[in-house]
Amino acid sequence: MTDLSGLYAITPDGLPRVDLLARVEAALAGGCRWLQLRDKTQPPAELLVRAHALRALTRRYGARLIVNDDLVLALLVDADGVHLGKDDGDWRLARAILGPERLLGVSCYADLARARAAVAAGADYVAFGAVFPSLTKPQAALLPPHFIAQAKAALPVPLCAIGGITLGNAPAVLADGADLLAVIHDLFAAPDIAGRAAHYQQLFTKATS
């Protein structure tokens, strides 16, 4: 059974390919074992090249690669799974196409009914957010206080928290029951990405000790 917990690094938009790969490798070297390829700025051909390169990197470090919103791309590069957002296709169909070995994640915002439906359709984990104000999606609605704790009590699958997460506020999110912390800016804009990833992973060690 895959351990769906830990730092969940999400790639930032718009970086040059060489810069992206260097930053991702630093995060992996720091202990990150979950990576989501998400970039709304690249044309399909370039996204495919990046996905293949990230697939090679994640394999080298024993990490998992999840592709955002694009089931076909995930299959083309033999990714470990796909993450679907608000308008990204039928969950049951995606589950059937992925098969039992690949992972299906679903964004559920602040909607427990959507999360229950996603779990019923075969989602392996569900994501909620924004937990805090987000630089990536500044217009995203914030979760009510302790929503993650309520979701943890209501759902049988791991929970991913996303939106404005930093090393400073992450412990509170973990205390509420988050299993995965999705981080973009606080990780990839850090002066020492490997060190920042290691510090995030240490939070999970403390949470389970």
mmCIF file of C-alpha atoms in Angstrom:
data_model
loop_
_atom_site.group_PDB
_atom_site.id
_atom_site.type_symbol
_atom_site.label_atom_id
_atom_site.label_comp_id
_atom_site.label_asym_id
_atom_site.label_seq_id
_atom_site.Cartn_x
_atom_site.Cartn_y
_atom_site.Cartn_z
ATOM 1 C CA MET A 1 0.000 0.000 0.000
ATOM 2 C CA THR A 2 1.367 3.400 -0.999
ATOM 3 C CA ASP A 3 2.083 5.702 1.929
ATOM 4 C CA LEU A 4 0.139 8.813 0.960
ATOM 5 C CA SER A 5 1.796 11.244 3.339
ATOM 6 C CA GLY A 6 4.537 13.833 3.352
ATOM 7 C CA LEU A 7 5.526 16.936 1.444
ATOM 8 C CA TYR A 8 3.697 17.111 -1.898
ATOM 9 C CA ALA A 9 5.702 19.441 -4.135
ATOM 10 C CA ILE A 10 3.785 21.103 -6.962
ATOM 11 C CA THR A 11 5.808 22.585 -9.787
ATOM 12 C CA PRO A 12 5.539 26.355 -10.319
ATOM 13 C CA ASP A 13 4.362 27.840 -13.602
ATOM 14 C CA GLY A 14 6.624 29.297 -16.211
ATOM 15 C CA LEU A 15 10.139 28.300 -15.182
ATOM 16 C CA PRO A 16 12.719 27.567 -17.870
ATOM 17 C CA ARG A 17 13.089 23.804 -18.214
ATOM 18 C CA VAL A 18 16.653 23.655 -16.886
ATOM 19 C CA ASP A 19 15.694 25.757 -13.858
ATOM 20 C CA LEU A 20 12.618 23.621 -13.179
ATOM 21 C CA LEU A 21 14.574 20.368 -13.260
ATOM 22 C CA ALA A 22 17.296 21.768 -11.010
ATOM 23 C CA ARG A 23 14.770 22.952 -8.429
ATOM 24 C CA VAL A 24 12.824 19.701 -8.506
ATOM 25 C CA GLU A 25 15.992 17.674 -8.084
ATOM 26 C CA ALA A 26 16.919 19.789 -5.067
ATOM 27 C CA ALA A 27 13.524 19.084 -3.502
ATOM 28 C CA LEU A 28 13.908 15.365 -4.165
ATOM 29 C CA ALA A 29 17.428 15.417 -2.728
ATOM 30 C CA GLY A 30 15.927 16.981 0.401
ATOM 31 C CA GLY A 31 13.577 14.053 0.880
ATOM 32 C CA CYS A 32 10.418 15.030 -0.999
ATOM 33 C CA ARG A 33 8.779 11.892 -2.375
ATOM 34 C CA TRP A 34 5.629 13.328 -3.945
ATOM 35 C CA LEU A 35 5.751 15.587 -6.989
ATOM 36 C CA GLN A 36 2.901 16.982 -9.062
ATOM 37 C CA LEU A 37 3.603 18.363 -12.512
ATOM 38 C CA ARG A 38 1.400 21.414 -12.911
ATOM 39 C CA ASP A 39 2.132 24.173 -15.418
ATOM 40 C CA LYS A 40 -0.623 26.073 -17.206
ATOM 41 C CA THR A 41 1.834 28.078 -19.327
ATOM 42 C CA GLN A 42 3.554 25.419 -21.444
ATOM 43 C CA PRO A 43 2.427 24.088 -24.842
ATOM 44 C CA PRO A 44 1.663 20.347 -24.965
ATOM 45 C CA ALA A 45 4.923 19.364 -26.690
ATOM 46 C CA GLU A 46 7.059 21.116 -24.085
ATOM 47 C CA LEU A 47 4.934 19.734 -21.257
ATOM 48 C CA LEU A 48 5.553 16.231 -22.596
ATOM 49 C CA VAL A 49 9.325 16.807 -22.629
ATOM 50 C CA ARG A 50 9.197 18.094 -19.064
ATOM 51 C CA ALA A 51 7.016 15.224 -17.934
ATOM 52 C CA HIS A 52 9.477 12.655 -19.315
ATOM 53 C CA ALA A 53 12.380 14.438 -17.599
ATOM 54 C CA LEU A 54 10.525 14.605 -14.289
ATOM 55 C CA ARG A 55 9.556 10.947 -14.599
ATOM 56 C CA ALA A 56 13.257 10.072 -14.900
ATOM 57 C CA LEU A 57 14.145 12.261 -11.907
ATOM 58 C CA THR A 58 11.430 10.880 -9.653
ATOM 59 C CA ARG A 59 12.410 7.316 -10.493
ATOM 60 C CA ARG A 60 16.025 8.086 -9.631
ATOM 61 C CA TYR A 61 14.973 9.284 -6.184
ATOM 62 C CA GLY A 62 12.252 6.718 -5.554
ATOM 63 C CA ALA A 63 9.572 9.413 -5.658
ATOM 64 C CA ARG A 64 6.052 9.473 -7.101
ATOM 65 C CA LEU A 65 5.034 11.625 -10.069
ATOM 66 C CA ILE A 66 1.444 12.824 -10.362
ATOM 67 C CA VAL A 67 0.270 14.793 -13.413
ATOM 68 C CA ASN A 68 -2.210 17.617 -12.931
ATOM 69 C CA ASP A 69 -5.385 17.604 -15.031
ATOM 70 C CA ASP A 70 -4.059 15.518 -17.934
ATOM 71 C CA LEU A 71 -4.835 11.808 -17.917
ATOM 72 C CA VAL A 72 -3.339 11.241 -21.376
ATOM 73 C CA LEU A 73 -0.039 12.880 -20.426
ATOM 74 C CA ALA A 74 0.098 10.813 -17.239
ATOM 75 C CA LEU A 75 -0.263 7.616 -19.241
ATOM 76 C CA LEU A 76 2.222 8.707 -21.915
ATOM 77 C CA VAL A 77 5.031 9.128 -19.388
ATOM 78 C CA ASP A 78 3.978 6.232 -17.134
ATOM 79 C CA ALA A 79 3.328 8.597 -14.219
ATOM 80 C CA ASP A 80 2.149 7.229 -10.896
ATOM 81 C CA GLY A 81 -1.193 8.943 -11.196
ATOM 82 C CA VAL A 82 -3.271 11.965 -12.108
ATOM 83 C CA HIS A 83 -4.848 14.788 -10.117
ATOM 84 C CA LEU A 84 -8.158 16.170 -11.371
ATOM 85 C CA GLY A 85 -9.594 19.597 -10.591
ATOM 86 C CA LYS A 86 -12.981 21.191 -11.008
ATOM 87 C CA ASP A 87 -13.646 20.526 -14.694
ATOM 88 C CA ASP A 88 -11.132 17.815 -15.525
ATOM 89 C CA GLY A 89 -13.230 14.846 -16.530
ATOM 90 C CA ASP A 90 -15.139 11.907 -15.153
ATOM 91 C CA TRP A 91 -13.642 10.387 -12.010
ATOM 92 C CA ARG A 92 -14.987 6.880 -12.574
ATOM 93 C CA LEU A 93 -13.699 6.833 -16.138
ATOM 94 C CA ALA A 94 -10.310 8.082 -14.959
ATOM 95 C CA ARG A 95 -10.255 5.372 -12.287
ATOM 96 C CA ALA A 96 -11.038 2.705 -14.869
ATOM 97 C CA ILE A 97 -8.371 3.954 -17.279
ATOM 98 C CA LEU A 98 -5.713 4.316 -14.581
ATOM 99 C CA GLY A 99 -6.259 0.803 -13.294
ATOM 100 C CA PRO A 100 -5.603 -0.310 -9.737
ATOM 101 C CA GLU A 101 -1.887 0.510 -9.599
ATOM 102 C CA ARG A 102 -1.979 4.229 -10.436
ATOM 103 C CA LEU A 103 -3.292 6.931 -8.150
ATOM 104 C CA LEU A 104 -6.255 9.249 -8.558
ATOM 105 C CA GLY A 105 -6.415 12.518 -6.629
ATOM 106 C CA VAL A 106 -9.300 14.983 -6.746
ATOM 107 C CA SER A 107 -9.501 18.659 -5.755
ATOM 108 C CA CYS A 108 -12.498 19.209 -3.483
ATOM 109 C CA TYR A 109 -11.982 22.833 -2.366
ATOM 110 C CA ALA A 110 -14.269 23.175 0.699
ATOM 111 C CA ASP A 111 -16.870 20.673 -0.442
ATOM 112 C CA LEU A 112 -17.300 17.524 1.640
ATOM 113 C CA ALA A 113 -20.095 16.228 -0.609
ATOM 114 C CA ARG A 114 -17.748 16.438 -3.600
ATOM 115 C CA ALA A 115 -15.088 14.635 -1.590
ATOM 116 C CA ARG A 116 -17.463 11.812 -0.656
ATOM 117 C CA ALA A 117 -18.458 11.446 -4.313
ATOM 118 C CA ALA A 118 -14.814 11.384 -5.380
ATOM 119 C CA VAL A 119 -14.027 8.673 -2.832
ATOM 120 C CA ALA A 120 -17.029 6.658 -4.023
ATOM 121 C CA ALA A 121 -15.696 6.978 -7.582
ATOM 122 C CA GLY A 122 -12.332 5.584 -6.553
ATOM 123 C CA ALA A 123 -10.172 8.558 -5.528
ATOM 124 C CA ASP A 124 -7.095 7.533 -3.541
ATOM 125 C CA TYR A 125 -6.815 10.949 -1.887
ATOM 126 C CA VAL A 126 -8.717 14.227 -1.895
ATOM 127 C CA ALA A 127 -7.352 17.776 -1.665
ATOM 128 C CA PHE A 128 -8.855 20.728 0.192
ATOM 129 C CA GLY A 129 -7.961 24.398 0.033
ATOM 130 C CA ALA A 130 -7.051 27.109 0.105
ATOM 131 C CA VAL A 131 -6.032 26.618 3.709
ATOM 132 C CA PHE A 132 -4.312 30.023 3.793
ATOM 133 C CA PRO A 133 -4.102 32.910 1.282
ATOM 134 C CA SER A 134 -2.320 31.579 -1.801
ATOM 135 C CA LEU A 135 0.176 33.318 -4.062
ATOM 136 C CA THR A 136 -0.664 30.878 -6.864
ATOM 137 C CA LYS A 137 -4.447 31.365 -6.621
ATOM 138 C CA PRO A 138 -4.994 34.656 -4.762
ATOM 139 C CA GLN A 139 -8.744 34.606 -5.485
ATOM 140 C CA ALA A 140 -9.267 31.129 -4.016
ATOM 141 C CA ALA A 141 -11.799 30.934 -1.211
ATOM 142 C CA LEU A 142 -10.354 30.006 2.170
ATOM 143 C CA LEU A 143 -11.412 26.927 4.106
ATOM 144 C CA PRO A 144 -13.377 27.490 7.305
ATOM 145 C CA PRO A 145 -11.285 27.063 10.468
ATOM 146 C CA HIS A 146 -10.489 23.421 11.240
ATOM 147 C CA PHE A 147 -12.208 22.209 8.076
ATOM 148 C CA ILE A 148 -9.405 19.660 7.598
ATOM 149 C CA ALA A 149 -10.176 18.159 10.999
ATOM 150 C CA GLN A 150 -13.856 17.827 10.069
ATOM 151 C CA ALA A 151 -12.963 16.212 6.759
ATOM 152 C CA LYS A 152 -10.542 13.834 8.499
ATOM 153 C CA ALA A 153 -13.356 12.574 10.713
ATOM 154 C CA ALA A 154 -15.707 12.161 7.743
ATOM 155 C CA LEU A 155 -13.545 10.558 5.052
ATOM 156 C CA PRO A 156 -11.683 7.224 4.804
ATOM 157 C CA VAL A 157 -8.876 8.363 2.462
ATOM 158 C CA PRO A 158 -5.759 10.518 2.977
ATOM 159 C CA LEU A 159 -6.250 14.277 2.834
ATOM 160 C CA CYS A 160 -4.072 16.788 1.014
ATOM 161 C CA ALA A 161 -4.048 20.409 2.199
ATOM 162 C CA ILE A 162 -3.123 23.152 -0.258
ATOM 163 C CA GLY A 163 -2.923 26.916 -0.337
ATOM 164 C CA GLY A 164 -0.447 29.240 1.332
ATOM 165 C CA ILE A 165 1.260 26.527 3.372
ATOM 166 C CA THR A 166 4.599 27.446 4.935
ATOM 167 C CA LEU A 167 6.924 25.856 7.456
ATOM 168 C CA GLY A 168 5.440 28.189 10.037
ATOM 169 C CA ASN A 169 1.786 27.267 9.590
ATOM 170 C CA ALA A 170 2.232 23.636 8.484
ATOM 171 C CA PRO A 171 2.239 22.127 12.007
ATOM 172 C CA ALA A 172 -1.302 23.385 12.640
ATOM 173 C CA VAL A 173 -2.490 21.821 9.388
ATOM 174 C CA LEU A 174 -0.870 18.512 10.305
ATOM 175 C CA ALA A 175 -2.454 18.692 13.761
ATOM 176 C CA ASP A 176 -5.852 18.965 12.083
ATOM 177 C CA GLY A 177 -5.158 15.703 10.238
ATOM 178 C CA ALA A 178 -3.665 16.531 6.843
ATOM 179 C CA ASP A 179 -1.651 13.655 5.374
ATOM 180 C CA LEU A 180 -0.084 15.527 2.450
ATOM 181 C CA LEU A 181 1.034 19.159 2.387
ATOM 182 C CA ALA A 182 0.937 20.594 -1.128
ATOM 183 C CA VAL A 183 3.510 23.360 -1.408
ATOM 184 C CA ILE A 184 4.665 25.489 -4.324
ATOM 185 C CA HIS A 185 6.081 28.902 -3.416
ATOM 186 C CA ASP A 186 7.404 28.198 0.077
ATOM 187 C CA LEU A 187 9.414 25.309 -1.321
ATOM 188 C CA PHE A 188 10.529 26.315 -4.798
ATOM 189 C CA ALA A 189 11.254 29.973 -3.960
ATOM 190 C CA ALA A 190 13.375 29.048 -0.948
ATOM 191 C CA PRO A 191 17.098 29.910 -1.067
ATOM 192 C CA ASP A 192 17.888 26.315 -0.039
ATOM 193 C CA ILE A 193 15.250 24.089 -1.627
ATOM 194 C CA ALA A 194 16.792 20.833 -0.423
ATOM 195 C CA GLY A 195 16.985 22.155 3.119
ATOM 196 C CA ARG A 196 13.410 23.420 3.006
ATOM 197 C CA ALA A 197 12.174 20.040 1.756
ATOM 198 C CA ALA A 198 14.070 18.288 4.546
ATOM 199 C CA HIS A 199 12.471 20.567 7.138
ATOM 200 C CA TYR A 200 9.016 19.763 5.797
ATOM 201 C CA GLN A 201 9.720 16.055 5.954
ATOM 202 C CA GLN A 202 10.886 16.437 9.560
ATOM 203 C CA LEU A 203 7.451 17.821 10.422
ATOM 204 C CA PHE A 204 5.916 14.502 9.417
ATOM 205 C CA THR A 205 8.474 12.566 11.480
ATOM 206 C CA LYS A 206 7.540 14.659 14.528
ATOM 207 C CA ALA A 207 3.822 14.229 13.827
ATOM 208 C CA THR A 208 4.092 10.433 13.888
ATOM 209 C CA SER A 209 6.608 10.089 16.733
#
